[in-house]
Amino acid sequence: MSLSSSFQVDFRHRVTFTRDAFDPANAALAEVLGQSAGRRLIVFIDEGVHRATLDLGDRLANYLGARARSGDELPELRMVEIVTGGEEAKNSIDVYEQVLTATDRHGIDRKSFVLAIGGGAMLDAVGFGATLAHRGVRLVRMPTTTLAMDDAAMGVKNGINQFGKKNFVGTFSVPWAVIADELFLTTLSDRHFLSGFSEAVKIACLKAPALFDQIERDAPRIRARDLTAAMPIISESAALHLDHITMGGDPFELGEARPLDFGHWAAHKLESMSNYTITHGEAVSIGIALDCEYAVRTNVLDAAVCARIRACLHSLALPTWHPLLAQSGQLARGLEEFREHLGGELNVTLLRSIGASTELHAIDHEIVAAAASALEPRACP
């Protein structure tokens, strides 16, 4: 006997942008935790966020108490724990094991909650633990960085790095909800505030010429940390990422074409080659520049468009070159690792114009090396 049956599962991916989520008058968090009397909540806070906002745990506890007194049926807060942030959160098993241990210790069932407050790497690691416990407990992400808000928190991926490879171990799981509080952006350094805009440039190049125009126009205000200019771009980038994930037909990446990985094959390798001293956002910026230069040299993209994209990245104080690009052998291994991660066949997204792209299944390493050399500042016109 042979049996085969196709089926679909209906997921809901909820994202809310707000300001001051822990103000008791703000219902955003209470709404996603609501109708949960008798359930439990454990909270993990990125150590960098904790340093910048030392009273965050107290504010959360006060918020939950005030909302409960006003009639909201909220879970019981059982624990607030500070965990490693940044890429280090993904470079060991410590964070996700902390999540598993706390889930067991505090009796977190599948309809109770894990709240993760932090940057994209920390959200990945905590989310990995939350999806392993009981095969998945309710994960609420609260992104605190530009990159997490405009890209990482919108995804359905969780994971950690292993064997020197980015995201080698991981899972797919739709978060219960995402709450993006713009006040967290005020706690970032200029470097970390700006580096996340590379993902906005990426999605604009792929899908939204009008957004690219907006980023070009408002770059000086973004560099000045003007949130009235920055937040519309961050939220539109998030919406475009979310739309691709939920409406693109392949949320769990069963196929091999992944347009959202434009600029990422080199970015992931550069991160590991640098021992993660290059931030993900900076690496993506360099990866975008490299792929655009490659596209020019293979007659896929007009040189003027490539120059425009590089100028936009520079206007955001983002890099388009790093000395590690000269290590062509290691960079080439990044392509093989990317192919393995995709599932067998290499698919590299290149731009044809702003708003249009194509997929390549083979990359010429000599042209990659020439493109990388062309990006070196001394080679710029």
Tab-separated table of C-alpha atoms in Angstrom:
chain	number	residue	atom	x	y	z
A	1	MET	CA	0.000	0.000	0.000
A	2	SER	CA	1.211	3.494	-0.838
A	3	LEU	CA	-0.273	6.606	0.760
A	4	SER	CA	0.240	10.238	-0.195
A	5	SER	CA	-1.726	13.284	0.873
A	6	SER	CA	-1.093	16.997	0.403
A	7	PHE	CA	-2.188	19.441	3.082
A	8	GLN	CA	-1.830	23.064	4.102
A	9	VAL	CA	-1.542	24.737	7.496
A	10	ASP	CA	-3.006	28.185	8.082
A	11	PHE	CA	-0.486	30.416	9.888
A	12	ARG	CA	-0.946	33.950	11.150
A	13	HIS	CA	2.050	36.302	11.280
A	14	ARG	CA	1.239	39.393	13.369
A	15	VAL	CA	3.498	42.449	13.378
A	16	THR	CA	2.865	45.716	15.226
A	17	PHE	CA	4.974	48.873	15.100
A	18	THR	CA	4.475	51.083	18.118
A	19	ARG	CA	6.171	53.545	20.469
A	20	ASP	CA	6.757	52.925	24.183
A	21	ALA	CA	5.313	49.422	24.362
A	22	PHE	CA	5.634	49.333	28.167
A	23	ASP	CA	3.426	52.348	28.758
A	24	PRO	CA	0.324	50.870	30.472
A	25	ALA	CA	-1.824	52.918	28.083
A	26	ASN	CA	-0.309	51.013	25.131
A	27	ALA	CA	-2.360	47.885	24.422
A	28	ALA	CA	-0.090	46.343	21.745
A	29	LEU	CA	1.717	43.814	23.939
A	30	ALA	CA	-1.328	43.068	26.069
A	31	GLU	CA	-3.311	42.224	22.947
A	32	VAL	CA	-0.887	39.524	21.817
A	33	LEU	CA	-0.571	38.084	25.340
A	34	GLY	CA	-4.292	38.429	26.066
A	35	GLN	CA	-6.866	35.779	26.932
A	36	SER	CA	-4.110	33.798	28.618
A	37	ALA	CA	-5.144	33.594	32.256
A	38	GLY	CA	-3.515	30.530	33.793
A	39	ARG	CA	-0.645	30.553	31.291
A	40	ARG	CA	2.923	31.580	32.049
A	41	LEU	CA	5.502	33.969	30.588
A	42	ILE	CA	9.291	33.867	30.656
A	43	VAL	CA	11.333	36.768	29.290
A	44	PHE	CA	14.833	36.935	27.837
A	45	ILE	CA	16.560	40.291	27.417
A	46	ASP	CA	19.638	40.892	25.267
A	47	GLU	CA	22.497	41.970	27.556
A	48	GLY	CA	23.176	45.011	25.365
A	49	VAL	CA	19.563	46.117	25.693
A	50	HIS	CA	19.751	45.525	29.430
A	51	ARG	CA	22.800	47.787	29.741
A	52	ALA	CA	21.031	50.532	27.804
A	53	THR	CA	17.708	50.191	29.662
A	54	LEU	CA	18.452	48.885	33.136
A	55	ASP	CA	14.868	49.123	34.385
A	56	LEU	CA	13.346	47.175	31.503
A	57	GLY	CA	12.412	44.134	33.597
A	58	ASP	CA	10.717	46.328	36.194
A	59	ARG	CA	8.877	48.287	33.509
A	60	LEU	CA	7.584	45.065	31.981
A	61	ALA	CA	6.406	43.752	35.352
A	62	ASN	CA	4.685	47.065	36.119
A	63	TYR	CA	3.079	47.051	32.672
A	64	LEU	CA	1.669	43.556	33.091
A	65	GLY	CA	0.382	44.395	36.566
A	66	ALA	CA	-1.313	47.595	35.409
A	67	ARG	CA	-2.918	45.912	32.403
A	68	ALA	CA	-4.124	43.004	34.544
A	69	ARG	CA	-5.707	45.412	37.014
A	70	SER	CA	-7.541	47.041	34.111
A	71	GLY	CA	-9.080	43.715	33.187
A	72	ASP	CA	-6.677	42.079	30.708
A	73	GLU	CA	-6.311	38.316	31.129
A	74	LEU	CA	-2.527	37.996	30.967
A	75	PRO	CA	-0.074	35.186	31.661
A	76	GLU	CA	1.856	35.021	34.914
A	77	LEU	CA	5.364	36.489	34.661
A	78	ARG	CA	7.653	33.782	36.014
A	79	MET	CA	11.144	34.952	35.085
A	80	VAL	CA	13.225	37.682	33.441
A	81	GLU	CA	16.703	36.542	32.380
A	82	ILE	CA	19.555	38.443	30.738
A	83	VAL	CA	21.310	36.542	27.947
A	84	THR	CA	24.237	37.080	25.613
A	85	GLY	CA	23.506	39.436	22.731
A	86	GLY	CA	25.044	40.092	19.347
A	87	GLU	CA	26.437	37.354	17.109
A	88	GLU	CA	27.969	35.674	20.153
A	89	ALA	CA	24.440	34.580	21.044
A	90	LYS	CA	24.526	32.392	17.929
A	91	ASN	CA	28.114	31.183	18.185
A	92	SER	CA	27.469	28.789	21.075
A	93	ILE	CA	24.669	26.631	22.429
A	94	ASP	CA	24.385	28.635	25.645
A	95	VAL	CA	21.404	30.859	24.845
A	96	TYR	CA	19.092	28.231	23.422
A	97	GLU	CA	19.986	25.885	26.311
A	98	GLN	CA	19.048	28.669	28.748
A	99	VAL	CA	15.668	28.853	27.017
A	100	LEU	CA	15.153	25.088	27.254
A	101	THR	CA	16.191	25.030	30.916
A	102	ALA	CA	13.868	27.908	31.839
A	103	THR	CA	10.992	26.399	29.862
A	104	ASP	CA	11.346	23.203	31.884
A	105	ARG	CA	11.936	24.893	35.249
A	106	HIS	CA	8.954	27.235	34.989
A	107	GLY	CA	6.471	24.804	33.500
A	108	ILE	CA	6.052	26.628	30.186
A	109	ASP	CA	3.504	24.676	28.156
A	110	ARG	CA	2.871	24.991	24.421
A	111	LYS	CA	0.294	27.756	24.966
A	112	SER	CA	2.481	29.746	27.327
A	113	PHE	CA	4.924	32.399	26.142
A	114	VAL	CA	8.587	33.139	25.590
A	115	LEU	CA	9.194	36.872	25.104
A	116	ALA	CA	12.541	37.719	23.466
A	117	ILE	CA	13.713	41.347	23.621
A	118	GLY	CA	16.853	42.047	21.626
A	119	GLY	CA	18.694	42.247	18.346
A	120	GLY	CA	18.311	39.862	15.447
A	121	ALA	CA	21.013	37.371	16.473
A	122	MET	CA	19.645	37.066	19.996
A	123	LEU	CA	16.102	36.662	18.618
A	124	ASP	CA	17.399	33.838	16.409
A	125	ALA	CA	19.015	32.006	19.319
A	126	VAL	CA	16.121	32.428	21.761
A	127	GLY	CA	13.677	31.528	19.006
A	128	PHE	CA	15.621	28.348	18.311
A	129	GLY	CA	15.183	27.269	21.918
A	130	ALA	CA	11.503	28.221	21.918
A	131	THR	CA	10.821	26.142	18.815
A	132	LEU	CA	12.600	23.098	20.246
A	133	ALA	CA	10.799	23.091	23.594
A	134	HIS	CA	7.641	20.968	23.310
A	135	ARG	CA	8.172	21.251	19.525
A	136	GLY	CA	7.281	24.922	19.849
A	137	VAL	CA	5.968	27.295	22.490
A	138	ARG	CA	4.496	30.709	21.727
A	139	LEU	CA	7.335	33.082	20.830
A	140	VAL	CA	6.853	36.847	20.950
A	141	ARG	CA	9.692	38.790	19.398
A	142	MET	CA	10.449	42.342	20.455
A	143	PRO	CA	13.227	43.534	18.101
A	144	THR	CA	15.450	46.327	19.372
A	145	THR	CA	17.729	47.107	16.414
A	146	THR	CA	17.164	48.593	12.992
A	147	LEU	CA	18.127	45.357	11.288
A	148	ALA	CA	15.879	43.248	13.497
A	149	MET	CA	12.926	45.559	12.882
A	150	ASP	CA	13.292	45.982	9.133
A	151	ASP	CA	14.219	42.373	8.365
A	152	ALA	CA	15.242	39.695	10.872
A	153	ALA	CA	12.195	39.703	13.141
A	154	MET	CA	9.878	39.435	10.143
A	155	GLY	CA	11.251	36.035	9.174
A	156	VAL	CA	10.132	32.578	10.221
A	157	LYS	CA	13.665	31.309	10.793
A	158	ASN	CA	15.538	30.636	14.023
A	159	GLY	CA	19.022	29.259	14.440
A	160	ILE	CA	22.621	29.362	15.508
A	161	ASN	CA	26.024	29.160	13.811
A	162	GLN	CA	28.039	25.943	13.768
A	163	PHE	CA	31.242	24.712	12.098
A	164	GLY	CA	32.136	28.279	11.171
A	165	LYS	CA	28.988	28.502	9.033
A	166	LYS	CA	26.217	31.060	9.445
A	167	ASN	CA	22.828	29.597	10.459
A	168	PHE	CA	23.998	26.004	9.995
A	169	VAL	CA	21.583	24.761	12.690
A	170	GLY	CA	18.042	26.057	12.838
A	171	THR	CA	14.310	25.701	12.452
A	172	PHE	CA	11.380	27.307	10.691
A	173	SER	CA	8.589	28.530	12.947
A	174	VAL	CA	6.142	31.415	12.692
A	175	PRO	CA	6.343	33.669	15.779
A	176	TRP	CA	3.192	34.224	17.802
A	177	ALA	CA	3.694	37.963	17.304
A	178	VAL	CA	6.266	40.689	16.694
A	179	ILE	CA	6.134	44.007	18.582
A	180	ALA	CA	8.557	46.628	17.234
A	181	ASP	CA	9.011	49.548	19.621
A	182	GLU	CA	10.801	52.471	17.966
A	183	LEU	CA	12.055	53.772	21.313
A	184	PHE	CA	14.638	50.985	21.377
A	185	LEU	CA	16.315	52.529	18.332
A	186	THR	CA	17.290	55.549	20.430
A	187	THR	CA	19.556	53.299	22.540
A	188	LEU	CA	21.720	52.168	19.598
A	189	SER	CA	25.149	53.415	18.603
A	190	ASP	CA	25.319	55.206	15.255
A	191	ARG	CA	27.037	52.162	13.780
A	192	HIS	CA	24.298	49.737	14.767
A	193	PHE	CA	21.505	52.169	13.986
A	194	LEU	CA	22.760	52.702	10.435
A	195	SER	CA	23.988	49.220	9.564
A	196	GLY	CA	20.475	47.800	9.540
A	197	PHE	CA	19.498	50.039	6.642
A	198	SER	CA	21.449	47.780	4.283
A	199	GLU	CA	18.495	45.383	4.456
A	200	ALA	CA	16.133	48.212	3.535
A	201	VAL	CA	18.353	49.047	0.560
A	202	LYS	CA	18.363	45.355	-0.381
A	203	ILE	CA	14.581	44.949	-0.398
A	204	ALA	CA	14.138	48.292	-2.174
A	205	CYS	CA	16.555	47.195	-4.903
A	206	LEU	CA	14.637	43.948	-5.331
A	207	LYS	CA	11.045	45.103	-5.110
A	208	ALA	CA	10.435	48.802	-4.553
A	209	PRO	CA	12.020	51.527	-6.713
A	210	ALA	CA	9.973	54.186	-4.907
A	211	LEU	CA	11.397	53.061	-1.566
A	212	PHE	CA	14.907	53.247	-3.011
A	213	ASP	CA	14.207	56.821	-4.110
A	214	GLN	CA	12.981	57.603	-0.602
A	215	ILE	CA	16.116	56.154	1.015
A	216	GLU	CA	18.325	58.176	-1.345
A	217	ARG	CA	16.411	61.365	-0.589
A	218	ASP	CA	16.241	60.920	3.174
A	219	ALA	CA	19.717	59.478	3.797
A	220	PRO	CA	21.057	62.701	5.404
A	221	ARG	CA	18.153	62.745	7.860
A	222	ILE	CA	18.645	59.047	8.608
A	223	ARG	CA	22.329	59.646	9.367
A	224	ALA	CA	21.206	62.405	11.739
A	225	ARG	CA	19.018	59.818	13.572
A	226	ASP	CA	15.761	61.548	12.571
A	227	LEU	CA	13.156	58.886	13.351
A	228	THR	CA	10.449	60.737	11.429
A	229	ALA	CA	12.501	59.943	8.312
A	230	ALA	CA	13.828	56.567	9.442
A	231	MET	CA	10.683	54.853	10.733
A	232	PRO	CA	8.678	54.967	7.473
A	233	ILE	CA	11.599	53.295	5.706
A	234	ILE	CA	12.064	50.699	8.450
A	235	SER	CA	8.363	49.858	8.552
A	236	GLU	CA	8.058	49.688	4.745
A	237	SER	CA	11.083	47.417	4.569
A	238	ALA	CA	9.497	45.211	7.233
A	239	ALA	CA	6.221	45.122	5.291
A	240	LEU	CA	8.006	44.111	2.089
A	241	HIS	CA	9.917	41.345	3.861
A	242	LEU	CA	6.737	40.134	5.534
A	243	ASP	CA	4.817	40.183	2.265
A	244	HIS	CA	7.487	38.128	0.520
A	245	ILE	CA	7.524	35.564	3.337
A	246	THR	CA	3.758	35.237	3.701
A	247	MET	CA	2.682	35.753	0.078
A	248	GLY	CA	5.718	34.570	-1.876
A	249	GLY	CA	4.694	30.919	-1.818
A	250	ASP	CA	7.816	29.505	-0.136
A	251	PRO	CA	7.987	30.625	3.500
A	252	PHE	CA	9.941	27.557	4.635
A	253	GLU	CA	12.366	27.737	1.697
A	254	LEU	CA	11.546	24.390	0.140
A	255	GLY	CA	12.575	25.754	-3.245
A	256	GLU	CA	16.043	26.946	-4.164
A	257	ALA	CA	15.528	30.543	-5.337
A	258	ARG	CA	15.737	32.983	-2.432
A	259	PRO	CA	15.646	36.580	-3.653
A	260	LEU	CA	15.809	37.944	-0.101
A	261	ASP	CA	19.343	36.543	0.066
A	262	PHE	CA	20.533	39.102	-2.494
A	263	GLY	CA	23.982	40.168	-1.316
A	264	HIS	CA	24.056	37.493	1.366
A	265	TRP	CA	26.267	34.719	0.001
A	266	ALA	CA	29.339	36.932	0.435
A	267	ALA	CA	27.936	38.642	3.531
A	268	HIS	CA	27.643	35.423	5.521
A	269	LYS	CA	31.175	34.380	4.611
A	270	LEU	CA	32.634	37.796	5.411
A	271	GLU	CA	31.025	37.699	8.843
A	272	SER	CA	32.638	34.370	9.729
A	273	MET	CA	35.983	35.317	8.125
A	274	SER	CA	36.085	38.420	10.318
A	275	ASN	CA	35.122	36.488	13.465
A	276	TYR	CA	31.943	38.583	13.362
A	277	THR	CA	33.726	41.892	13.846
A	278	ILE	CA	31.845	42.954	10.695
A	279	THR	CA	28.187	43.369	11.592
A	280	HIS	CA	25.581	41.558	9.539
A	281	GLY	CA	24.282	44.848	8.165
A	282	GLU	CA	27.758	45.970	7.131
A	283	ALA	CA	28.440	42.591	5.520
A	284	VAL	CA	25.181	42.781	3.568
A	285	SER	CA	26.127	46.240	2.316
A	286	ILE	CA	29.455	44.889	1.050
A	287	GLY	CA	27.695	41.845	-0.422
A	288	ILE	CA	25.215	44.040	-2.303
A	289	ALA	CA	28.053	46.116	-3.732
A	290	LEU	CA	29.958	42.981	-4.759
A	291	ASP	CA	26.956	41.371	-6.457
A	292	CYS	CA	26.129	44.605	-8.285
A	293	GLU	CA	29.703	44.948	-9.542
A	294	TYR	CA	29.609	41.313	-10.662
A	295	ALA	CA	26.316	41.978	-12.459
A	296	VAL	CA	27.899	44.901	-14.323
A	297	ARG	CA	30.860	42.771	-15.387
A	298	THR	CA	28.533	40.067	-16.714
A	299	ASN	CA	26.312	42.556	-18.593
A	300	VAL	CA	23.323	41.986	-16.324
A	301	LEU	CA	23.219	45.457	-14.722
A	302	ASP	CA	23.975	48.916	-16.071
A	303	ALA	CA	27.092	50.480	-14.528
A	304	ALA	CA	25.222	53.698	-13.765
A	305	VAL	CA	22.673	51.792	-11.658
A	306	CYS	CA	25.488	50.016	-9.817
A	307	ALA	CA	27.129	53.375	-9.080
A	308	ARG	CA	23.826	54.747	-7.840
A	309	ILE	CA	23.376	51.846	-5.404
A	310	ARG	CA	26.914	52.198	-4.074
A	311	ALA	CA	26.393	55.938	-3.623
A	312	CYS	CA	23.206	55.264	-1.678
A	313	LEU	CA	25.032	52.838	0.630
A	314	HIS	CA	27.826	55.379	1.155
A	315	SER	CA	25.257	58.077	1.946
A	316	LEU	CA	24.114	55.872	4.839
A	317	ALA	CA	27.729	55.524	6.060
A	318	LEU	CA	27.697	51.863	5.025
A	319	PRO	CA	30.814	50.106	3.681
A	320	THR	CA	31.114	48.651	0.194
A	321	TRP	CA	34.570	47.091	0.589
A	322	HIS	CA	36.675	45.256	3.163
A	323	PRO	CA	40.270	43.938	2.959
A	324	LEU	CA	38.945	40.390	3.465
A	325	LEU	CA	37.524	40.540	-0.056
A	326	ALA	CA	41.088	39.951	-1.271
A	327	GLN	CA	40.982	36.423	0.177
A	328	SER	CA	39.346	35.038	-2.938
A	329	GLY	CA	39.824	31.386	-1.988
A	330	GLN	CA	37.920	31.714	1.265
A	331	LEU	CA	35.284	33.857	-0.405
A	332	ALA	CA	34.797	31.158	-3.044
A	333	ARG	CA	34.164	28.619	-0.281
A	334	GLY	CA	31.332	30.876	0.812
A	335	LEU	CA	29.573	30.131	-2.476
A	336	GLU	CA	29.802	26.395	-1.840
A	337	GLU	CA	28.449	26.831	1.692
A	338	PHE	CA	25.632	28.943	0.272
A	339	ARG	CA	24.832	26.232	-2.298
A	340	GLU	CA	24.635	23.610	0.467
A	341	HIS	CA	22.378	25.849	2.510
A	342	LEU	CA	20.058	26.337	-0.470
A	343	GLY	CA	19.604	22.620	-0.935
A	344	GLY	CA	21.791	21.559	-3.807
A	345	GLU	CA	21.634	23.944	-6.768
A	346	LEU	CA	23.332	27.315	-6.592
A	347	ASN	CA	20.954	30.258	-6.989
A	348	VAL	CA	22.436	33.735	-6.722
A	349	THR	CA	20.130	36.698	-7.180
A	350	LEU	CA	21.494	39.556	-9.286
A	351	LEU	CA	19.812	42.830	-10.138
A	352	ARG	CA	18.831	43.653	-13.700
A	353	SER	CA	17.595	47.076	-12.598
A	354	ILE	CA	16.199	48.590	-9.418
A	355	GLY	CA	13.004	46.613	-8.948
A	356	ALA	CA	13.916	43.660	-11.202
A	357	SER	CA	16.238	40.701	-10.639
A	358	THR	CA	17.362	37.422	-12.146
A	359	GLU	CA	18.844	34.149	-10.849
A	360	LEU	CA	22.243	32.708	-11.784
A	361	HIS	CA	23.206	29.070	-11.218
A	362	ALA	CA	26.945	29.486	-11.709
A	363	ILE	CA	29.404	32.164	-10.622
A	364	ASP	CA	32.797	32.815	-12.201
A	365	HIS	CA	35.365	33.102	-9.404
A	366	GLU	CA	37.754	35.186	-11.505
A	367	ILE	CA	35.024	37.740	-12.154
A	368	VAL	CA	34.198	37.761	-8.429
A	369	ALA	CA	37.846	38.525	-7.686
A	370	ALA	CA	37.899	41.310	-10.290
A	371	ALA	CA	34.655	42.765	-8.904
A	372	ALA	CA	36.051	42.687	-5.374
A	373	SER	CA	39.214	44.453	-6.523
A	374	ALA	CA	37.141	47.125	-8.248
A	375	LEU	CA	35.412	47.920	-4.958
A	376	GLU	CA	38.650	48.811	-3.200
A	377	PRO	CA	38.588	52.575	-2.517
A	378	ARG	CA	41.701	53.265	-4.597
A	379	ALA	CA	39.922	51.694	-7.572
A	380	CYS	CA	36.873	53.935	-7.262
A	381	PRO	CA	36.536	56.660	-9.914
